Structures are given as C-alpha cells and as structure tokens.
Amino acid sequence: MVSEQKKEFEDCTPCRILGASAFIGLGVFSYVSGHSQLTQQQAAILKSNSIFGMRSRRNGITGLASVFLGLGLYRLMA
C-alpha cells in the first residue's frame, strides 16, 4: 500500500528539476541580494543601536538561503 501511494504522488523528472531549480535560485538570490543590501545599509544599521547587529543579520540571511538551497536539493532527490 505504501508503494502504491508513493507511485501515485511521484513527480515527473522535468517537474522535479523545475521545482528544485526554483528553490535553488531563490536561495542564491536571497544570499547575494541580502548580503549586498546589508553592505549598503551597514552604516545605518550600526548607527541605529538595534539589538540585532551585523553578525546576526548576516547569519539570518545565510540561514534563510541555506534553507532554500536545502529545499531545492530535497525536491530534486526525493
């Protein structure tokens, strides 16, 4: 029964490639765009005395991009 359900919901190869490339592209875009914007806004962020400094913001962007990349790889392999 489990194999029947798995076969029923299995995607075709082009669907998996398209879905994976969308997530991977989103991850790369998030990383590049986010770090670029942080660099541009660094002076304003440091001046604001926020509890979230540059390190935590960089880690947040990197973590989000890593999640998207992981989802893309999962979509491709699973």
GROMACS .gro file of C-alpha atoms in nm:
model
   78
    1MET     CA    1   0.000   0.000   0.000
    2VAL     CA    2   0.283   0.242   0.078
    3SER     CA    3   0.448   0.175  -0.258
    4GLU     CA    4   0.116   0.242  -0.433
    5GLN     CA    5   0.083   0.577  -0.256
    6LYS     CA    6   0.441   0.670  -0.336
    7LYS     CA    7   0.396   0.585  -0.702
    8GLU     CA    8   0.073   0.783  -0.713
    9PHE     CA    9   0.239   1.104  -0.589
   10GLU     CA   10   0.572   1.071  -0.769
   11ASP     CA   11   0.655   1.369  -0.990
   12CYS     CA   12   0.798   1.352  -1.338
   13THR     CA   13   1.164   1.440  -1.383
   14PRO     CA   14   1.104   1.780  -1.550
   15CYS     CA   15   0.872   1.880  -1.263
   16ARG     CA   16   1.135   1.788  -1.007
   17ILE     CA   17   1.409   1.974  -1.194
   18LEU     CA   18   1.194   2.285  -1.233
   19GLY     CA   19   1.090   2.285  -0.867
   20ALA     CA   20   1.445   2.225  -0.749
   21SER     CA   21   1.587   2.499  -0.969
   22ALA     CA   22   1.326   2.744  -0.840
   23PHE     CA   23   1.423   2.679  -0.477
   24ILE     CA   24   1.796   2.680  -0.551
   25GLY     CA   25   1.761   3.002  -0.750
   26LEU     CA   26   1.567   3.160  -0.466
   27GLY     CA   27   1.838   3.056  -0.222
   28VAL     CA   28   2.117   3.202  -0.433
   29PHE     CA   29   1.921   3.522  -0.494
   30SER     CA   30   1.842   3.559  -0.123
   31TYR     CA   31   2.207   3.516  -0.030
   32VAL     CA   32   2.351   3.753  -0.290
   33SER     CA   33   2.082   4.018  -0.263
   34GLY     CA   34   2.061   4.008   0.115
   35HIS     CA   35   2.434   4.042   0.172
   36SER     CA   36   2.454   4.317  -0.088
   37GLN     CA   37   2.180   4.515   0.083
   38LEU     CA   38   2.341   4.462   0.424
   39THR     CA   39   2.668   4.601   0.295
   40GLN     CA   40   2.490   4.906   0.154
   41GLN     CA   41   2.298   4.969   0.478
   42GLN     CA   42   2.579   4.885   0.719
   43ALA     CA   43   2.632   5.241   0.844
   44ALA     CA   44   2.262   5.295   0.912
   45ILE     CA   45   2.230   4.959   1.088
   46LEU     CA   46   2.528   5.023   1.315
   47LYS     CA   47   2.405   5.375   1.389
   48SER     CA   48   2.057   5.255   1.491
   49ASN     CA   49   2.181   5.074   1.806
   50SER     CA   50   1.950   4.782   1.733
   51ILE     CA   51   1.987   4.461   1.934
   52PHE     CA   52   2.034   4.283   1.601
   53GLY     CA   53   2.382   4.369   1.480
   54MET     CA   54   2.550   4.288   1.154
   55ARG     CA   55   2.655   3.938   1.258
   56SER     CA   56   2.304   3.823   1.347
   57ARG     CA   57   2.160   3.975   1.029
   58ARG     CA   58   2.424   3.806   0.815
   59ASN     CA   59   2.359   3.476   0.991
   60GLY     CA   60   1.985   3.516   0.937
   61ILE     CA   61   2.025   3.578   0.565
   62THR     CA   62   2.272   3.292   0.529
   63GLY     CA   63   2.041   3.061   0.723
   64LEU     CA   64   1.740   3.151   0.510
   65ALA     CA   65   1.938   3.100   0.190
   66SER     CA   66   2.064   2.765   0.321
   67VAL     CA   67   1.707   2.652   0.392
   68PHE     CA   68   1.603   2.737   0.036
   69LEU     CA   69   1.905   2.554  -0.105
   70GLY     CA   70   1.827   2.253   0.113
   71LEU     CA   71   1.466   2.252  -0.002
   72GLY     CA   72   1.585   2.261  -0.362
   73LEU     CA   73   1.815   1.964  -0.310
   74TYR     CA   74   1.541   1.777  -0.124
   75ARG     CA   75   1.297   1.848  -0.408
   76LEU     CA   76   1.548   1.717  -0.659
   77MET     CA   77   1.636   1.399  -0.469
   78ALA     CA   78   1.308   1.299  -0.301
   0.00000   0.00000   0.00000
